[in-house]
Backbone as a ProteinNet text record, in pm:
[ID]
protein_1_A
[PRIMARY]
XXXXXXXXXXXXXXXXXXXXXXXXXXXXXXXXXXXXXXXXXXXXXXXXXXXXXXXXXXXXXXXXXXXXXXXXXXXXXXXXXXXXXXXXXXXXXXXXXXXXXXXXXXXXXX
[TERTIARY]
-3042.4	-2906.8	-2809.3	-2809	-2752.7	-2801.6	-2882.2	-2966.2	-2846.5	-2853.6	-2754.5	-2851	-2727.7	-2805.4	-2808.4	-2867.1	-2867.6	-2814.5	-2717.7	-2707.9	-2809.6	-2891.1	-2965.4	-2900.3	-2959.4	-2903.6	-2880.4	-2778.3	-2825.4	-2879.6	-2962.7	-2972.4	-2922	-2930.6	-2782.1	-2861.5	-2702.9	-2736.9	-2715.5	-2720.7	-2713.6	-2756.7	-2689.4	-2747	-2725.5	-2825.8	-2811.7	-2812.4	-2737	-2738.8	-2778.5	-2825.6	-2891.3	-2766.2	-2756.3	-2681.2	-2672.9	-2579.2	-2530.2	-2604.4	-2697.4	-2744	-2649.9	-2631.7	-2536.4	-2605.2	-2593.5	-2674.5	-2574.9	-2608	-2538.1	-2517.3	-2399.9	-2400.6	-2368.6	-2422	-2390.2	-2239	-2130.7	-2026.1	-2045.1	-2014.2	-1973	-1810	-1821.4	-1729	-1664.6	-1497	-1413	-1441.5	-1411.9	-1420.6	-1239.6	-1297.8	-1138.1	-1018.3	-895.4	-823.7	-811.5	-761	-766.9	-605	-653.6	-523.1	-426.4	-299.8	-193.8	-197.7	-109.1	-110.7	7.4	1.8	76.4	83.7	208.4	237.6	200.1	125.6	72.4	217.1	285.3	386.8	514.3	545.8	579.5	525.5	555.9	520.9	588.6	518.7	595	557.7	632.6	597.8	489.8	407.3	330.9	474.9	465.4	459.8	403.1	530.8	418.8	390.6	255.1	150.7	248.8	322	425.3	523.1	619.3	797.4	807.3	909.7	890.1	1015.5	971.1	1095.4	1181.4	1298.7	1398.3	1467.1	1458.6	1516.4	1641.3	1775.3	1872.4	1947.7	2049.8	2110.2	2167.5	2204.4	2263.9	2149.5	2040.6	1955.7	1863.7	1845.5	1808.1	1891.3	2004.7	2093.1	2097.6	2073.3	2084.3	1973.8	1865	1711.5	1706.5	1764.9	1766.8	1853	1992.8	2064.6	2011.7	1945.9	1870.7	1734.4	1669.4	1552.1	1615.2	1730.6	1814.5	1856.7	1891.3	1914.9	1841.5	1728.8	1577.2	1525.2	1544.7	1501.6	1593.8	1682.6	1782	1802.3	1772.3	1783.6	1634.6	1533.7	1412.8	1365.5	1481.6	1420.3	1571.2	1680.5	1784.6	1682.2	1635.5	1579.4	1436.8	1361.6	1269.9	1309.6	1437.3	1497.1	1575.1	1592.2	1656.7	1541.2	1420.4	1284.4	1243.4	1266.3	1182.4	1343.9	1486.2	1541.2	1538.1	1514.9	1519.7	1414.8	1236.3	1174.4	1158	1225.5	1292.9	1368.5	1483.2	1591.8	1508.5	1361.1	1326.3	1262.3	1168.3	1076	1153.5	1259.8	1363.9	1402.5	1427	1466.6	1371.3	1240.1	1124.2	1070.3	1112.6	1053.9	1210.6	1275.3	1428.4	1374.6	1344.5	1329.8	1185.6	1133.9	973	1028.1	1107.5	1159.2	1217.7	1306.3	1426.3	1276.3	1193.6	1105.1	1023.4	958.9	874.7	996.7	1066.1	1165.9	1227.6	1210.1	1232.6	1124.5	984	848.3	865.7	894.1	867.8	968.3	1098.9	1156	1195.7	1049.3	1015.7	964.6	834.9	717.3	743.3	861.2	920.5	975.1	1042.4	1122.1	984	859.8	793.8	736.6
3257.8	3303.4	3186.1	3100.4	2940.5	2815.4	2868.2	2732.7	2693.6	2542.9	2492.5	2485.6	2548.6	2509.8	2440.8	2316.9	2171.4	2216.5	2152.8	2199.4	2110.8	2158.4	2120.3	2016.2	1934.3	1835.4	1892	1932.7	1981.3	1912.5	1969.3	1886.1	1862.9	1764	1742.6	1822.1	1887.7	1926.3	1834.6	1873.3	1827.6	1633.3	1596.7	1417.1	1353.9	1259	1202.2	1038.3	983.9	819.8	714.7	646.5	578.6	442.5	425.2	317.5	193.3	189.9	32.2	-86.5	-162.5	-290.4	-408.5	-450.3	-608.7	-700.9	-812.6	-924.5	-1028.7	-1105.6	-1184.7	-1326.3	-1404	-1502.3	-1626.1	-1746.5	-1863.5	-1932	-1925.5	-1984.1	-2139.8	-2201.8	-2364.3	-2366.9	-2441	-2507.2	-2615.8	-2607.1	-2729.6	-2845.5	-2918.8	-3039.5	-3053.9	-3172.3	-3185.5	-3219.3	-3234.3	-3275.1	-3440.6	-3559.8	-3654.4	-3670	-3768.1	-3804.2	-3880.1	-3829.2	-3913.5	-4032.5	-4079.3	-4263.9	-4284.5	-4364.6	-4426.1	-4533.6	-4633.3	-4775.6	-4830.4	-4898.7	-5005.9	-5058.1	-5105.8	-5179.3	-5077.1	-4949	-4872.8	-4785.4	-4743.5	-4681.7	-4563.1	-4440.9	-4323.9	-4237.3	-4218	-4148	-4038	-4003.7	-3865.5	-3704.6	-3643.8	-3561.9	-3490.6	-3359.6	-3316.6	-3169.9	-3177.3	-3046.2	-2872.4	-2877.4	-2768.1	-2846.6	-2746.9	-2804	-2785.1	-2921.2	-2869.4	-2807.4	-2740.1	-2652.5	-2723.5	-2775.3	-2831	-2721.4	-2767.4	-2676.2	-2716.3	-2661	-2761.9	-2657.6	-2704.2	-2639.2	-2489.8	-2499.4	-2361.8	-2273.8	-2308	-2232.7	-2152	-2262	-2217.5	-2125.9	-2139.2	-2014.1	-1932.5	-1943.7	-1769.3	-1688.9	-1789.3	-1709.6	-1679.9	-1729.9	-1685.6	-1549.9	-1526.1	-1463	-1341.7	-1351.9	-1236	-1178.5	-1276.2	-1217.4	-1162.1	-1175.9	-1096.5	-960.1	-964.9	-851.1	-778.9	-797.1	-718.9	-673	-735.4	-722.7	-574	-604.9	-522.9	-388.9	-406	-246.1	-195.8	-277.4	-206.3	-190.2	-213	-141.7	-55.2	-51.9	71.1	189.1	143.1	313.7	338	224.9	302	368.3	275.6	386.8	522.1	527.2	644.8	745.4	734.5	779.5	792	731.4	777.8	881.3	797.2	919.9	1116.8	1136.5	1218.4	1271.7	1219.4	1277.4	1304.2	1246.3	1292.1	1425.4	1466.3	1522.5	1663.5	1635.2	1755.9	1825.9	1688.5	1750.7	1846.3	1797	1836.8	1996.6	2007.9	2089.1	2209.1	2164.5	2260.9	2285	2188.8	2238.1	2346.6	2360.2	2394.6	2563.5	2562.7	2678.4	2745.8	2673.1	2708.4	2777.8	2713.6	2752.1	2896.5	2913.4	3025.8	3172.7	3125.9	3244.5	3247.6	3188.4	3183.7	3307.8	3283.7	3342.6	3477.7	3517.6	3616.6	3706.9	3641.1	3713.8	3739	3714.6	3692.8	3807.5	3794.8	3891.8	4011.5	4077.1	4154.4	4254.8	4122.5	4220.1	4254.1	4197.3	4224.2	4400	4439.1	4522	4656.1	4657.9	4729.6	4794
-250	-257.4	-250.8	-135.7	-114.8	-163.8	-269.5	-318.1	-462.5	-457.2	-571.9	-708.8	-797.8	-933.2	-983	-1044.4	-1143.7	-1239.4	-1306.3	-1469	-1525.4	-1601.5	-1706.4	-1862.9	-1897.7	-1993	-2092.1	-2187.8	-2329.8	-2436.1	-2501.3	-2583.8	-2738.4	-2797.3	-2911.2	-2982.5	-3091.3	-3215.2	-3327.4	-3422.4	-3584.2	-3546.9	-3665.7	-3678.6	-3534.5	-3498.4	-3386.1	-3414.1	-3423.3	-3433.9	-3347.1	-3356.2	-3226.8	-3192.5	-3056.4	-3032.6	-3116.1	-3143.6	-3225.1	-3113.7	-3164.5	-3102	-3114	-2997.6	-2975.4	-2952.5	-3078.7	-3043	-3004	-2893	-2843.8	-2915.8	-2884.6	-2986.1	-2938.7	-2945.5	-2862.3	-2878.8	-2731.8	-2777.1	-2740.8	-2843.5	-2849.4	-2787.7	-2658.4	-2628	-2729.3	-2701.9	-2783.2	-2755.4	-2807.4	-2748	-2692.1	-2573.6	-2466.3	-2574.3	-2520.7	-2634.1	-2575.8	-2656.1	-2630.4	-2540.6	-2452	-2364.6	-2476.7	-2427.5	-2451.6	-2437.4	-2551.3	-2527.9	-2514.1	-2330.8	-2318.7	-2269.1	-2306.5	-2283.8	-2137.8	-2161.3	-2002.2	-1968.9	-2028.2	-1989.1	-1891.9	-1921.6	-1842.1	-1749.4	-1653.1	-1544.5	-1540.8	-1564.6	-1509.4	-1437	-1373	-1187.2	-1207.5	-1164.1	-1151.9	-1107.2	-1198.7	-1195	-1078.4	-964.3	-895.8	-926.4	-853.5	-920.7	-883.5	-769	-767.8	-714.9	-738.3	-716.6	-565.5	-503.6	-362.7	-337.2	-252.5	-150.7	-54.9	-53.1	2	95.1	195.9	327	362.5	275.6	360.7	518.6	562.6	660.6	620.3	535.4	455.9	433.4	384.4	344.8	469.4	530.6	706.4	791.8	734.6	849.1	770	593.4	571.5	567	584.2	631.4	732.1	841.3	964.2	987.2	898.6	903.9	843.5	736.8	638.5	756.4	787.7	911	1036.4	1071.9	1111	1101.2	990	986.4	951.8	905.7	883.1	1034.2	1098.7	1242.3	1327.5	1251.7	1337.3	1286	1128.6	1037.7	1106.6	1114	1168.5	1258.8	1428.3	1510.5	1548.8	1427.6	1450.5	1415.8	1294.7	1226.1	1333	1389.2	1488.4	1618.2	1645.8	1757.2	1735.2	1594	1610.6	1574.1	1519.8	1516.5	1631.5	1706	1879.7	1983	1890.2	1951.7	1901.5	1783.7	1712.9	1798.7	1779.2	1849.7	2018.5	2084.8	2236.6	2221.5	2144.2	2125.6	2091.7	1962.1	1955.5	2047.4	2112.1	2263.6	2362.2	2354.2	2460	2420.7	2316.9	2289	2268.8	2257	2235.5	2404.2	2472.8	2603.8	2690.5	2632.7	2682.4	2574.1	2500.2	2444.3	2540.8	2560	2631	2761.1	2829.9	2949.5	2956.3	2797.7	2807.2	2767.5	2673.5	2665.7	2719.9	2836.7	2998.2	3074.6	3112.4	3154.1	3140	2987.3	2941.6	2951.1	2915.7	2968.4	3072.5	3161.7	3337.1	3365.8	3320.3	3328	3291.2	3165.3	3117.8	3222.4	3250.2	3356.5	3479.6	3539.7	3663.1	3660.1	3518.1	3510.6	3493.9	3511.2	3494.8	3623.8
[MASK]
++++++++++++++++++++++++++++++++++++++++++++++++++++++++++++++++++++++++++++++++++++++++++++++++++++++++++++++

C-alpha cells in the first residue's frame, strides 16, 4: 500500500541517432610576443604593478566621518528594533493580565 513506485525508463520511438563523437584536438601554444626595444641609453622608471592609494588628511576625516555615520544609522535602527520589541512584550503581557482577570472574574461570579 506504502511501497514507492520507480518509474520505469521509456523506451524511444521512431529513428534513434547515436551520440555525435568528439575527437579531441591538440592546441599549439603561440609563441611569446617579442619584448619591446628599448634604448640602453635611457632609463625609464618601472611602472607600478597597482596604483597606490594616497591617504591625505581630508580623505581620513571623511572616512572617519562616513564610518560614522554608518555606525550610528546602525545601532539607531537596532535600538529602535529592540525598542519596538519591548513596547510589544509589554503590551502582550498588559493584555495577558486584563484577560487573566476577566477569567478570574468570570468564575468568581458562579
Amino acid at each position: 500500500m506504502l511501497r514507492p513506485k520507480i518509474p520505469t525508463m521509456p523506451t524511444p520511438t521512431g529513428i534513434v541517432t547515436p551520440p555525435a563523437v568528439v575527437h579531441p584536438t591538440a592546441v599549439e601554444p603561440a609563441s611569446p610576443p617579442a619584448p619591446p626595444a628599448v634604448p640602453v641609453s635611457t632609463s625609464v622608471p618601472a611602472a607600478p604593478s597597482r596604483p597606490v592609494v594616497q591617504l591625505t588628511p581630508g580623505t581620513a576625516l571623511a572616512l572617519v566621518g562616513a564610518g560614522t555615520a554608518v555606525v550610528l544609522v546602525v545601532g539607531t535602527v537596532l535600538v529602535s528594533m529592540l525598542l519596538a520589541t519591548a513596547v510589544t512584550a509589554a503590551s502582550v503581557a498588559v493584555c495577558a493580565l486584563v484577560v487573566r482577570s476577566l477569567i478570574g472574574q468570570q468564575h468568581k461570579r458562579r
